[in-house]
CSV table of C-alpha atoms and ligand atoms in Angstrom, one decimal:
chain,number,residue,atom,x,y,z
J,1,UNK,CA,2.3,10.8,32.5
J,2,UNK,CA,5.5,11.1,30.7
J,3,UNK,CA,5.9,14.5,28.6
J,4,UNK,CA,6.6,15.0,24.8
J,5,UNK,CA,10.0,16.1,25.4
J,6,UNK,CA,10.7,12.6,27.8
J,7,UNK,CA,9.4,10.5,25.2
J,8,UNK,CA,11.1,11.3,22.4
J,9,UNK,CA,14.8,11.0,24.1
J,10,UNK,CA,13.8,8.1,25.1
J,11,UNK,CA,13.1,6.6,22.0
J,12,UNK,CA,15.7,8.1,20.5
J,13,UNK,CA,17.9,6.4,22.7
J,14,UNK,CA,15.8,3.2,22.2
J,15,UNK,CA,14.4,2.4,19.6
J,16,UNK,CA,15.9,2.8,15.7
J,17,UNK,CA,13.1,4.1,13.8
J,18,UNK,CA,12.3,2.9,10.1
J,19,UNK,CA,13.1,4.5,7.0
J,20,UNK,CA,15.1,7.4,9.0
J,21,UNK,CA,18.2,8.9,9.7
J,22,UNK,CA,18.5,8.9,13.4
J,23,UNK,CA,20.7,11.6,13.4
J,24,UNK,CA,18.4,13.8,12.1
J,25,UNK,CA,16.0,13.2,15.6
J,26,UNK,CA,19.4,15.3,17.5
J,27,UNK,CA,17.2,18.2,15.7
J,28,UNK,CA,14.1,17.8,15.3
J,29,UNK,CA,12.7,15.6,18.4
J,30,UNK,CA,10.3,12.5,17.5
J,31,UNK,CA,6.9,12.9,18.1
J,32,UNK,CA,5.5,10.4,20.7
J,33,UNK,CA,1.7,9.3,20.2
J,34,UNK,CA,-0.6,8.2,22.9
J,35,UNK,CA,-4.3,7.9,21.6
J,36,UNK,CA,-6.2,7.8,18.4
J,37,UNK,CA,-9.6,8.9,18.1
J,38,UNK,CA,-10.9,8.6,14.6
J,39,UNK,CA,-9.0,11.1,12.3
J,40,UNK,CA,-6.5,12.5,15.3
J,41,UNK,CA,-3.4,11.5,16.8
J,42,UNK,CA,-3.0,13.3,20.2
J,43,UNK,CA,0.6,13.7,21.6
J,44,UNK,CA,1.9,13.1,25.0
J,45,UNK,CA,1.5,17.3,25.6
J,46,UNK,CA,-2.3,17.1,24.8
J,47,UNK,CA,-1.9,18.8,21.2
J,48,UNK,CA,-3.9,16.7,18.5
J,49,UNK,CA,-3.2,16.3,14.7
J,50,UNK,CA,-5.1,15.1,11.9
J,51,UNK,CA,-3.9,12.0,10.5
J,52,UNK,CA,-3.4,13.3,6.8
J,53,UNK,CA,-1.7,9.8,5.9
J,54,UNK,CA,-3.7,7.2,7.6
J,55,UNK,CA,-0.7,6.2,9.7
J,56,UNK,CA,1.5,5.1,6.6
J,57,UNK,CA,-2.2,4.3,4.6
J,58,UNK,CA,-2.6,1.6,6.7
J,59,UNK,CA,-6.2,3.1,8.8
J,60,UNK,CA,-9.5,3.6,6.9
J,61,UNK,CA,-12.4,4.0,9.4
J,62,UNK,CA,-10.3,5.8,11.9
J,63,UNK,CA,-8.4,5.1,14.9
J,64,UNK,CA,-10.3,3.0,17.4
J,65,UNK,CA,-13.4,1.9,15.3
J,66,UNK,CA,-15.7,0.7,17.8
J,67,UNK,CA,-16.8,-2.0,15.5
J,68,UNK,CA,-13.2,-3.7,14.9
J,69,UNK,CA,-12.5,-2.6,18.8
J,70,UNK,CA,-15.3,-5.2,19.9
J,71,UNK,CA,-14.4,-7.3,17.4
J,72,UNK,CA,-10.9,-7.7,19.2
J,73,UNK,CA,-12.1,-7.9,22.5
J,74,UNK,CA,-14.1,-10.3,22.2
J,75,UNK,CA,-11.2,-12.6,20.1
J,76,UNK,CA,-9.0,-12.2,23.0
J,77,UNK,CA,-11.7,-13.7,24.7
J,78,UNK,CA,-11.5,-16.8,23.0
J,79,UNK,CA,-8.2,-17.5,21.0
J,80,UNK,CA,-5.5,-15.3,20.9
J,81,UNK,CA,-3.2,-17.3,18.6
J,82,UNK,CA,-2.4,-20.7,17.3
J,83,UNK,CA,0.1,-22.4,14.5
J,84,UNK,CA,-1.6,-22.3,11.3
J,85,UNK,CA,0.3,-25.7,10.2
J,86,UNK,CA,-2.0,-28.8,11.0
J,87,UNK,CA,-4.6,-26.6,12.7
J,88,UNK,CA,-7.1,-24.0,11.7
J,89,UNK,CA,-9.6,-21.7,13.2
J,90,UNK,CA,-13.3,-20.5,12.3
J,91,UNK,CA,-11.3,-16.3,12.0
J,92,UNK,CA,-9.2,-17.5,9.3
J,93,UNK,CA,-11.5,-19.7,7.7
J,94,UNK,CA,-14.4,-17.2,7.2
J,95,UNK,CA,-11.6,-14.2,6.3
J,96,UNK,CA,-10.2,-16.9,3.3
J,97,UNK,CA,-14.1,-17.5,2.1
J,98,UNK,CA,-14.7,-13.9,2.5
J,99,UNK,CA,-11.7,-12.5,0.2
J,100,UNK,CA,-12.6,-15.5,-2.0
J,101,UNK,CA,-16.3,-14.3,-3.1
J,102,UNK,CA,-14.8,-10.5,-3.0
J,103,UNK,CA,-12.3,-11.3,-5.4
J,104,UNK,CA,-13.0,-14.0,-7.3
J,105,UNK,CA,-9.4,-15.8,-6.6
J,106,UNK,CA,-9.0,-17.7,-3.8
J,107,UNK,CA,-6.7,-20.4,-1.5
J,108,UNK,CA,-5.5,-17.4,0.8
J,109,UNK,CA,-2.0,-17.8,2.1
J,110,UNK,CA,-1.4,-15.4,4.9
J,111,UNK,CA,1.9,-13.1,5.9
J,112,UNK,CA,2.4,-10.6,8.1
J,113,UNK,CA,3.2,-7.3,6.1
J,114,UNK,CA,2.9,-6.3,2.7
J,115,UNK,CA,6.8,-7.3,2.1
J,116,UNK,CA,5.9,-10.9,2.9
J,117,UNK,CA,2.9,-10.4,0.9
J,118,UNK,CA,5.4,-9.8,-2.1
J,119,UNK,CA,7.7,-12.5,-1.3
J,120,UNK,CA,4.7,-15.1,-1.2
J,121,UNK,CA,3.3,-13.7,-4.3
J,122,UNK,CA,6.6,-13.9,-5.9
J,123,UNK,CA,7.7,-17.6,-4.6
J,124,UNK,CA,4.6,-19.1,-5.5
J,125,UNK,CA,5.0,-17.9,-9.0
J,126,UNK,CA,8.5,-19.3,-9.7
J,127,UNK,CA,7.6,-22.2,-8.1
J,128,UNK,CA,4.2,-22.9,-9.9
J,129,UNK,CA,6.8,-22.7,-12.8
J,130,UNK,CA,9.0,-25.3,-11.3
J,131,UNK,CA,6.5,-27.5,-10.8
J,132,UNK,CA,4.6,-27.6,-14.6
J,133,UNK,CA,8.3,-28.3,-16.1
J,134,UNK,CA,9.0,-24.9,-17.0
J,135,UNK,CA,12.0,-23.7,-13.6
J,136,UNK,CA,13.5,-21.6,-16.4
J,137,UNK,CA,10.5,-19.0,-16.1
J,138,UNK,CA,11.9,-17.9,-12.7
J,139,UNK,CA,12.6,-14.0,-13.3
J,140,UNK,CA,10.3,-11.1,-12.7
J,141,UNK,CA,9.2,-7.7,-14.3
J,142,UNK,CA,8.3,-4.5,-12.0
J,143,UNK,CA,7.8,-1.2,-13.3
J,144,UNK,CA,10.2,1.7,-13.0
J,145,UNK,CA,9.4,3.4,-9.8
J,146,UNK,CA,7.8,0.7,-8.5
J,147,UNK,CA,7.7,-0.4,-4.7
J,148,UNK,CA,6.5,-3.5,-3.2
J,149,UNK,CA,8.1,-4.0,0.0
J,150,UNK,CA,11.8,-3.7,1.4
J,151,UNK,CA,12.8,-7.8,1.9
J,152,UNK,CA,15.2,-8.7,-0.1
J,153,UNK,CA,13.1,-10.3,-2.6
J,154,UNK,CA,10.5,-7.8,-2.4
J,155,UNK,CA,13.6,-5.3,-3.3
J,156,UNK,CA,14.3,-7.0,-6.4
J,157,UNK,CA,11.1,-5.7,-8.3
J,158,UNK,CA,11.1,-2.3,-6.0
J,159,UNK,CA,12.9,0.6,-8.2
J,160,UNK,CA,13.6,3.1,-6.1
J,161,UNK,CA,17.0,3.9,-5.9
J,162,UNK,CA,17.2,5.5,-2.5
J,163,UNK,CA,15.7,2.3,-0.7
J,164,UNK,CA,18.0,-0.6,-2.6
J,165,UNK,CA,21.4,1.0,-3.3
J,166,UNK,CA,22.8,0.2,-0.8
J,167,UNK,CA,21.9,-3.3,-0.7
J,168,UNK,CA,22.4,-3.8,-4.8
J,169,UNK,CA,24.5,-6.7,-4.1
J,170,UNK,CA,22.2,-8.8,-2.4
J,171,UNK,CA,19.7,-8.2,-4.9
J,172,UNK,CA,18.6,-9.9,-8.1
J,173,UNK,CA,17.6,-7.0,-10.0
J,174,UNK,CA,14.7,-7.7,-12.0
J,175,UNK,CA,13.7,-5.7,-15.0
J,176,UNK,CA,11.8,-2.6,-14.4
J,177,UNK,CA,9.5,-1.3,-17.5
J,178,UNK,CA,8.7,2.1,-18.2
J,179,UNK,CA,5.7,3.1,-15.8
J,180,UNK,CA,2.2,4.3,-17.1
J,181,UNK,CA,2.6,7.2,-15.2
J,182,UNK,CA,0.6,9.8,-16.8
J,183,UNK,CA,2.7,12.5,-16.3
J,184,UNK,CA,5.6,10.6,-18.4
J,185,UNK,CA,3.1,11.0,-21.5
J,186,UNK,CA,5.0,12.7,-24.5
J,187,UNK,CA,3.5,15.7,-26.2
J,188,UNK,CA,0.3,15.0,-27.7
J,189,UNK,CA,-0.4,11.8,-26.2
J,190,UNK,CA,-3.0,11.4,-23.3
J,191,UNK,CA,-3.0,9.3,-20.5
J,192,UNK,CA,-4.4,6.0,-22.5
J,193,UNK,CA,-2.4,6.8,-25.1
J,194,UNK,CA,0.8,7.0,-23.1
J,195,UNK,CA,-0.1,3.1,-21.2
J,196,UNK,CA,-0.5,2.2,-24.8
J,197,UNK,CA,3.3,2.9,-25.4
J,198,UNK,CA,3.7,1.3,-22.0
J,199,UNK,CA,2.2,-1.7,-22.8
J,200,UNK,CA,4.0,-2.1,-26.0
J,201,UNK,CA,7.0,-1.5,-24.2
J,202,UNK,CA,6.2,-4.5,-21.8
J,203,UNK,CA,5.4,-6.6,-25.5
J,204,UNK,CA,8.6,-6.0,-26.8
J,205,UNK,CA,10.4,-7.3,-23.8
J,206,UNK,CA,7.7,-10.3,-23.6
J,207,UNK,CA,8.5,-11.3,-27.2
J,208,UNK,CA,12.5,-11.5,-25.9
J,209,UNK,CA,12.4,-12.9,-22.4
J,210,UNK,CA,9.2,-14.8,-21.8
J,211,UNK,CA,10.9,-17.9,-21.4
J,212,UNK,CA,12.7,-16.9,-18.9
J,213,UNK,CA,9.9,-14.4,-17.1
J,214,UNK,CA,8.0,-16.0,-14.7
J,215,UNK,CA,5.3,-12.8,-13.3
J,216,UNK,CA,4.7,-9.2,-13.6
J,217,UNK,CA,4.3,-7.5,-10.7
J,218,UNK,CA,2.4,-4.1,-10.5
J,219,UNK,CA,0.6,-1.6,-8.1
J,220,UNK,CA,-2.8,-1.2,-10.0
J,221,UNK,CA,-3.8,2.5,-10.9
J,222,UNK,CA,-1.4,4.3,-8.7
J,223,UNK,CA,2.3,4.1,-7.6
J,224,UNK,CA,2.1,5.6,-4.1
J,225,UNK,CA,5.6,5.1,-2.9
J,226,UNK,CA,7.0,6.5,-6.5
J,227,UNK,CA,5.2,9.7,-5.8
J,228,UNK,CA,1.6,8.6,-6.2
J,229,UNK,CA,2.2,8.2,-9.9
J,230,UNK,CA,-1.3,7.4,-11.9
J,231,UNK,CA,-2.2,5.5,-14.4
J,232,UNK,CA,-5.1,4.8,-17.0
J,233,UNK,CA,-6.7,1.3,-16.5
J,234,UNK,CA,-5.8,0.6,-19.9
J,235,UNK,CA,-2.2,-0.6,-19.1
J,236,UNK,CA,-3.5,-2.9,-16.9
J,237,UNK,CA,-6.1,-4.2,-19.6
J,238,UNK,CA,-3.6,-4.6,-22.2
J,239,UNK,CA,-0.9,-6.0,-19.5
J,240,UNK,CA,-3.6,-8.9,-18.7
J,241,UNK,CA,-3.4,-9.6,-22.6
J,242,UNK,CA,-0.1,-9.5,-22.7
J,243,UNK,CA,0.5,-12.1,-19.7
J,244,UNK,CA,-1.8,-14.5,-21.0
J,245,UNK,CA,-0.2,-14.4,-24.4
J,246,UNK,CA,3.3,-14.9,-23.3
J,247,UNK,CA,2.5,-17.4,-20.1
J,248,UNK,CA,3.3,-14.9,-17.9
J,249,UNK,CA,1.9,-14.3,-14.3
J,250,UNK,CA,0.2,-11.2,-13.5
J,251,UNK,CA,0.6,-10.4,-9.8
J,252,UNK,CA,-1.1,-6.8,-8.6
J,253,UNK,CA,0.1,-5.8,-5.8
J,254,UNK,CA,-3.5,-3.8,-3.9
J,255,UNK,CA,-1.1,-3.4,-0.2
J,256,UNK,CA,-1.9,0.1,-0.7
J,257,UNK,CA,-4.6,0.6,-2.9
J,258,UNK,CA,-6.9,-2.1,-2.0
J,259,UNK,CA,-10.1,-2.0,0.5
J,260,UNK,CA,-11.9,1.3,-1.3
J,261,UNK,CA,-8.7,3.9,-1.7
J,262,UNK,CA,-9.0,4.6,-5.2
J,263,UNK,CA,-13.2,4.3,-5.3
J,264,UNK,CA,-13.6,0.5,-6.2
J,265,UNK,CA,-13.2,-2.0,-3.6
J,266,UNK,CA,-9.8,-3.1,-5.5
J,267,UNK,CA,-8.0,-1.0,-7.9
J,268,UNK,CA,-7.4,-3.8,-10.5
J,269,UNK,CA,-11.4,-4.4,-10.9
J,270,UNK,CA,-11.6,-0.8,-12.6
J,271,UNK,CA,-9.8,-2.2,-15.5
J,272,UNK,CA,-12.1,-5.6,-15.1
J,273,UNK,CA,-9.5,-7.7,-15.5
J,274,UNK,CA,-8.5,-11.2,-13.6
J,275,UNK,CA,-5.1,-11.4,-12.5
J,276,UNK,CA,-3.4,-14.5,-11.1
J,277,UNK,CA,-2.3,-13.5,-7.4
J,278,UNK,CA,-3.6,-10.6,-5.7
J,279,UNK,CA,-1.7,-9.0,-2.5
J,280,UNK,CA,-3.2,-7.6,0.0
J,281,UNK,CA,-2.4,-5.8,3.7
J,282,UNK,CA,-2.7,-2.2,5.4
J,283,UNK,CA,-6.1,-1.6,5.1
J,284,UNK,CA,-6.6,-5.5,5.4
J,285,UNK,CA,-7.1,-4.7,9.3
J,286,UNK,CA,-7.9,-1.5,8.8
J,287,UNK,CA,-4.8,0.0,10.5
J,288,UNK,CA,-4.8,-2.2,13.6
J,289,UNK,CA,-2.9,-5.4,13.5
J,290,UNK,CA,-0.1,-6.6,11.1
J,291,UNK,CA,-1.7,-9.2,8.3
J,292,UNK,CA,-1.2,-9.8,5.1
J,293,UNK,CA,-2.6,-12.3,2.5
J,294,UNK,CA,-2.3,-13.2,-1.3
J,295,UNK,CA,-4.7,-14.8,-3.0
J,296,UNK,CA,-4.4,-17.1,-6.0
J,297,UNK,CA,-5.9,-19.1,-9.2
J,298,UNK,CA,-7.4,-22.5,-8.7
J,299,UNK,CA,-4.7,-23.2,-11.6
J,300,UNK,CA,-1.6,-22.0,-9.7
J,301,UNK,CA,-3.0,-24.0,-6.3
J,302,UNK,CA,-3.7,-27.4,-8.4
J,303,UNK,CA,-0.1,-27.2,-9.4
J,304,UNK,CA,0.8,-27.7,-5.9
J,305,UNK,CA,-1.1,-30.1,-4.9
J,306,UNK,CA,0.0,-33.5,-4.6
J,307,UNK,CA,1.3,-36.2,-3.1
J,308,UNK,CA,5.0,-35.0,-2.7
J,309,UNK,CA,5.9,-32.7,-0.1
J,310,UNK,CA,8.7,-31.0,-2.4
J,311,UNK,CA,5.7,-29.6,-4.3
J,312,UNK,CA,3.9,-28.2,-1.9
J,313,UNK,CA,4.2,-24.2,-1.1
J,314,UNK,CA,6.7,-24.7,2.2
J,315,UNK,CA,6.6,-21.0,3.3
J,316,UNK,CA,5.8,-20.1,6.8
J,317,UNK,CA,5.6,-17.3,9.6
J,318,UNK,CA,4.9,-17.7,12.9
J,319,UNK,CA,1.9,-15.3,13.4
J,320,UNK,CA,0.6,-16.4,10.0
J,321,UNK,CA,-3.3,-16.4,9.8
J,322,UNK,CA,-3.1,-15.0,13.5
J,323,UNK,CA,-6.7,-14.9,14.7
J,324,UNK,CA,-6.6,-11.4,16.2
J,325,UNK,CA,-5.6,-10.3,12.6
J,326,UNK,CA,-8.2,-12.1,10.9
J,327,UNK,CA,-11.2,-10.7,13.1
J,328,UNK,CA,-9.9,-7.2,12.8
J,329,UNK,CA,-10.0,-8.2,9.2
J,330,UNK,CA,-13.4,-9.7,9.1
J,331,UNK,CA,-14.9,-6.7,11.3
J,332,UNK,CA,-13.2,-4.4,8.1
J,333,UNK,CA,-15.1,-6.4,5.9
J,334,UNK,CA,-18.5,-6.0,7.8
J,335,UNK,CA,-18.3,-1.9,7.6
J,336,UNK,CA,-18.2,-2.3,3.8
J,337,UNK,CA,-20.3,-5.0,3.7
J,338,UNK,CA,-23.4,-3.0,6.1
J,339,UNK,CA,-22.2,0.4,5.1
J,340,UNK,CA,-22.1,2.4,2.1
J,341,UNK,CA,-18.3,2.9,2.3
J,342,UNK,CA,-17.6,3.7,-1.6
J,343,UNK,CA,-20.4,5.9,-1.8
J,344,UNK,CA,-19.7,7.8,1.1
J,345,UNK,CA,-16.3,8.6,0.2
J,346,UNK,CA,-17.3,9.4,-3.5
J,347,UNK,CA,-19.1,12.2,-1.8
J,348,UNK,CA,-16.3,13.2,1.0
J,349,UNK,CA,-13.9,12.8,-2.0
J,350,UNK,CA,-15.5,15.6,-3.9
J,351,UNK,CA,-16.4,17.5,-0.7
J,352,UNK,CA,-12.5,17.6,0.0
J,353,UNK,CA,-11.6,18.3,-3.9
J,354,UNK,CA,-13.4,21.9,-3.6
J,355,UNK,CA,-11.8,22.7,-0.2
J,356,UNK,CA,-8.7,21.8,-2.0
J,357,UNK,CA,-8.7,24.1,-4.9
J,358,UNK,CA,-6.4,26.6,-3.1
J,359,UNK,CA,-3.7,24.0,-2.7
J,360,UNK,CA,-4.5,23.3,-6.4
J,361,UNK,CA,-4.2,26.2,-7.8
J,362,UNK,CA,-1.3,27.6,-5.6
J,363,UNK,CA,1.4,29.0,-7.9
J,364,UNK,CA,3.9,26.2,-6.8
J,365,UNK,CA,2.1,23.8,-7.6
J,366,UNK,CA,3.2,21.9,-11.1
J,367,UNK,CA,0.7,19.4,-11.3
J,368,UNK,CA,-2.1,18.2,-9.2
J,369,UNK,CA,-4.2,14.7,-9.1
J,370,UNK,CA,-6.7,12.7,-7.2
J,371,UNK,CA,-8.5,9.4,-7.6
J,372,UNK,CA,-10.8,8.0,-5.1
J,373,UNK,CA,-9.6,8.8,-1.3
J,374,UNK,CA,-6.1,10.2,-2.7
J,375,UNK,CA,-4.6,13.6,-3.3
J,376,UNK,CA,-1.2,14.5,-4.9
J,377,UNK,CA,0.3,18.0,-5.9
J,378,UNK,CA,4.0,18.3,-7.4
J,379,UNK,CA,5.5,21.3,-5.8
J,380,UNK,CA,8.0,23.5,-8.0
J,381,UNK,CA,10.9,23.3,-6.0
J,382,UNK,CA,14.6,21.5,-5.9
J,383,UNK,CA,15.2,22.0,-2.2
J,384,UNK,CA,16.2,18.8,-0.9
J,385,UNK,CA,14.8,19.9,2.7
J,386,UNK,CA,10.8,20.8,1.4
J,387,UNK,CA,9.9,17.5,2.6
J,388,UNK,CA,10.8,17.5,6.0
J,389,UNK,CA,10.2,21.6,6.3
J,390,UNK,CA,6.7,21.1,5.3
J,391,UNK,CA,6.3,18.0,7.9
J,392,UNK,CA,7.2,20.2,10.6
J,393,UNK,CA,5.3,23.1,9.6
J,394,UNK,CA,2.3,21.1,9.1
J,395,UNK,CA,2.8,19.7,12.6
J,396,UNK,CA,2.7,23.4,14.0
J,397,UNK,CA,-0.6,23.4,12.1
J,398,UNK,CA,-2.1,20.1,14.0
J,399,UNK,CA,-1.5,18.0,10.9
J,400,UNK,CA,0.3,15.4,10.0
J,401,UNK,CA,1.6,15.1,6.8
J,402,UNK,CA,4.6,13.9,5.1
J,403,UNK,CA,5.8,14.7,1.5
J,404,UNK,CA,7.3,11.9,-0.6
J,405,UNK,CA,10.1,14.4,-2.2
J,406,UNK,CA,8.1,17.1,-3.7
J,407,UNK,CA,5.3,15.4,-3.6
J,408,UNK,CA,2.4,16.8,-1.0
J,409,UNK,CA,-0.1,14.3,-0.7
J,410,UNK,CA,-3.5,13.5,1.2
J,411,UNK,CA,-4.0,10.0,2.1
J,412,UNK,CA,-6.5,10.4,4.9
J,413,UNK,CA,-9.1,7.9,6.7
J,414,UNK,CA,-12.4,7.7,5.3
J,415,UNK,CA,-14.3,9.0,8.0
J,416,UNK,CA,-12.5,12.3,7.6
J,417,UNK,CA,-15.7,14.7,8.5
J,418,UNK,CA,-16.3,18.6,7.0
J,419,UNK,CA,-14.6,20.7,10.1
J,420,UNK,CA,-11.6,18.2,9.5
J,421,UNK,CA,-11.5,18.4,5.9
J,422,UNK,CA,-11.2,21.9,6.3
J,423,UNK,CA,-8.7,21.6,8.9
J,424,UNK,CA,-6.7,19.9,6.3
J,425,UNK,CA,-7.2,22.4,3.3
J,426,UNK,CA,-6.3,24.9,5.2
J,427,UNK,CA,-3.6,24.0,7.4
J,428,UNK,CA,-2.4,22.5,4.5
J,429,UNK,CA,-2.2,25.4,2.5
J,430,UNK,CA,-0.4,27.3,5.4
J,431,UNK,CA,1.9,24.6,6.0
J,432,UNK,CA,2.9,24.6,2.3
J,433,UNK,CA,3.4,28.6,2.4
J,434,UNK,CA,5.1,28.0,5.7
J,435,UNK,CA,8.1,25.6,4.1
J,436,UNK,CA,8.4,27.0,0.6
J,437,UNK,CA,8.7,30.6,2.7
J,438,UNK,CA,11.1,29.3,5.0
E,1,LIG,C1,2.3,-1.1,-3.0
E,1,LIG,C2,3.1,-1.5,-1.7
E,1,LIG,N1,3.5,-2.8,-1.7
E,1,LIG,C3,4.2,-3.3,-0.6
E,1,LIG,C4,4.4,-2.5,0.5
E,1,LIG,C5,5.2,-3.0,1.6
E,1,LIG,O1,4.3,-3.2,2.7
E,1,LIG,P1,5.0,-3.2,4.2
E,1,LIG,O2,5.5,-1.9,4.5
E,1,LIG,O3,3.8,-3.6,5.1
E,1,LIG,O4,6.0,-4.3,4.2
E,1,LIG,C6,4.0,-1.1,0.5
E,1,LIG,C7,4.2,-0.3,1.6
E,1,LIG,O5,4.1,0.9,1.5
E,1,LIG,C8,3.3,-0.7,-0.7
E,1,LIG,O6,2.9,0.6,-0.8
């Protein structure tokens, strides 16, 4: 079997990884994977690390679930993939009903990643628009530090500078609100008190531009990709009101929230609030196949349906509704549907809180939060390199972690048991003395 060290030149002569800069791999080699077994990764060497992230917070029940492993095989069996246009299949069909009664909107339209998620979610809206009489309500609202995906499209309501400067002229900017984030409070105010402003902030610029405005798109409860920024429900409450004031869509994007992360099956449904389109992916197949959906209002889906073709939603991919993807999808829903998958984490969640208090309460640590299966700390430092430092060093500690900036953050699988959590804490804690030492 091929080596660590073989691996990684080979890739790095092969393959161009995502969201890296290749050069930096002349350095510090890539790290080739060749199993997962629940929370590890082990390497082509033999050495095994926890997976701290749930492989970009895509994996929930751990690599190689034996119940969505079955599930597969026995798909393979049958039907591996067909065209989803004029033709259907009993995966996607029970998947759609499934996310229907879980939800309570329905009409699933499947993509393949959470960008395509975002593009569909954003299309149908302008288009629903176009096709009541009202094409002038074709722009969108994000929030500031928001991400939803890297398309082009998906770019135009993502604010982070770093991922869309480069492209700024292929993208129409859409407006991006200030962000609940609690941390952004002012003095005095609290965390409801701050989405208050927030929300009268997104009124203000509803009042002036909802002619024009056709959806707001935002990531329910917490901003991962901005630095796991959290919010109170409460924006999303009074956002709802907003939307259905000003004829505004409210589209919430659960790609990386959704399926139990943040201690309700969806994050929206802590705020008990409806939106119009829901998009969903990651944990959708709990970390094994690429699938995507968004669901929709019987409202928006009566609006295209009709006898012209023009009207309907034309948007397509290949593998969409692929029936591998769908029964990894329906065997995720069966874990939480037989198991007691919130309740179990509620307890591994504040299990993993106390082993954390260390980390909490190092001295470089600014400001630590958690909600449901997540963990953030701000670190106290301005060296552009912490990130990648503390990556490494938690590698030497059989962990794999990966700071956004100076943010250190837990994202792990739920199945995460006590020896591992305390594999975590503590490497964790070494790792981070490790990088800010170094
Ligand atoms: C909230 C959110 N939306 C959309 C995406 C894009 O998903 P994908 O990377 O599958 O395109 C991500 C990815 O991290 C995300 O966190």
């Amino acid at each position: 079997m091929s080596s660590n060290q073989e691996l990684a030149e080979r890739s790095r002569r092969a393959v161009w990884h995502p969201c890296t800069q290749m050069q930096r791999h002349e350095r510090e080699p890539l790290l080739p994977i060749v199993r997962g077994e629940g929370v590890w990764l082990i390497d082509a060497d033999g050495r095994r690390y926890l997976d701290a992230l749930s492989s970009w917070w895509v994996n929930l029940f751990g690599h190689g679930h034996p119940g969505i492993k079955a599930a597969l095989h026995d798909q393979i069996e049958r039907l591996d993939h067909v065209m989803l246009a004029g033709l259907t299949h009993e995966p996607v069909i029970e998947l759609s009903e499934r996310l229907a009664a879980l939800t309570g909107l329905g009409h699933a339209f499947y993509g393949s990643d959470g960008a395509s998620a975002t593009e569909i979610g954003l299309k149908m809206s302008a288009h629903f628009w176009r096709n009541v009489g009202r094409p002038q309500k074709c722009e969108f609202i994000g929030l500031a530090g928001g991400y939803h995906g890297e398309t082009i499209g998906a770019l135009s309501v993502t604010d982070i500078a770093l991922f869309r400067e480069a492209y700024a002229p292929l993208v129409r900017l859409s407006a991006a609100l200030p962000s609940p984030d609690a941390r952004q409070a002012a003095p005095g105010d609290d965390a409801v008190a701050h989405a208050r402003r927030c929300a009268a902030a997104l009124e203000a610029y509803l009042d002036e531009h909802h002619a024009r405005t056709a959806a707001l798109i935002v990531e329910p409860l917490v901003q991962c990709a901005a630095g796991f920024a959290m919010h109170d429900a409460e924006y999303l409450r009074r956002a709802r009101a907003l939307c259905d004031r000003y004829d505004v869509h409210l589209i919430v994007d659960e790609i990386a929230v959704g399926f139990g992360r943040t201690g309700t099956l969806f994050a929206h449904q802590q705020a008990d609030i409806r939106p119009d389109f829901i998009c969903l992916s990651k944990g959708l197949t709990g970390g094994t196949l690429p699938l995507s959906a968004v669901l929709t209002t019987d409202a928006v889906y009566a609006a295209f349906y009709d006898e012209r073709v023009a009207r309907g939603f034309l948007h397509s991919h290949s593998y969409t509704g692929n029936p591998l993807a769908c029964r990894a999808a329906l065997a995720v829903l069966d874990v939480f549907e037989r198991e007691p998958v919130l309740q179990r984490n509620r307890d591994t969640a504040a299990q993993l809180t106390e082993l954390a208090v260390p980390i909490t309460q190092h001295p470089r640590v600014k400001q630590a939060r958690q909600l449901g299966m997540l963990w953030a700390w701000d670190i106290a430092t301005d060296d552009p390199g912490f990130s990648s430092r503390l990556h490494r060093a938690a590698l030497e500690q059989g962990l794999l972690l990966r700071p956004i900036g100076a943010t250190l953050y837990w994202m792990p699988p739920y199945v995460i048991d006590e020896p591992a959590m305390r594999h975590l804490a503590d490497g964790t804690l070494r790792a981070l003395d490790a990088a800010l030492a170094a």
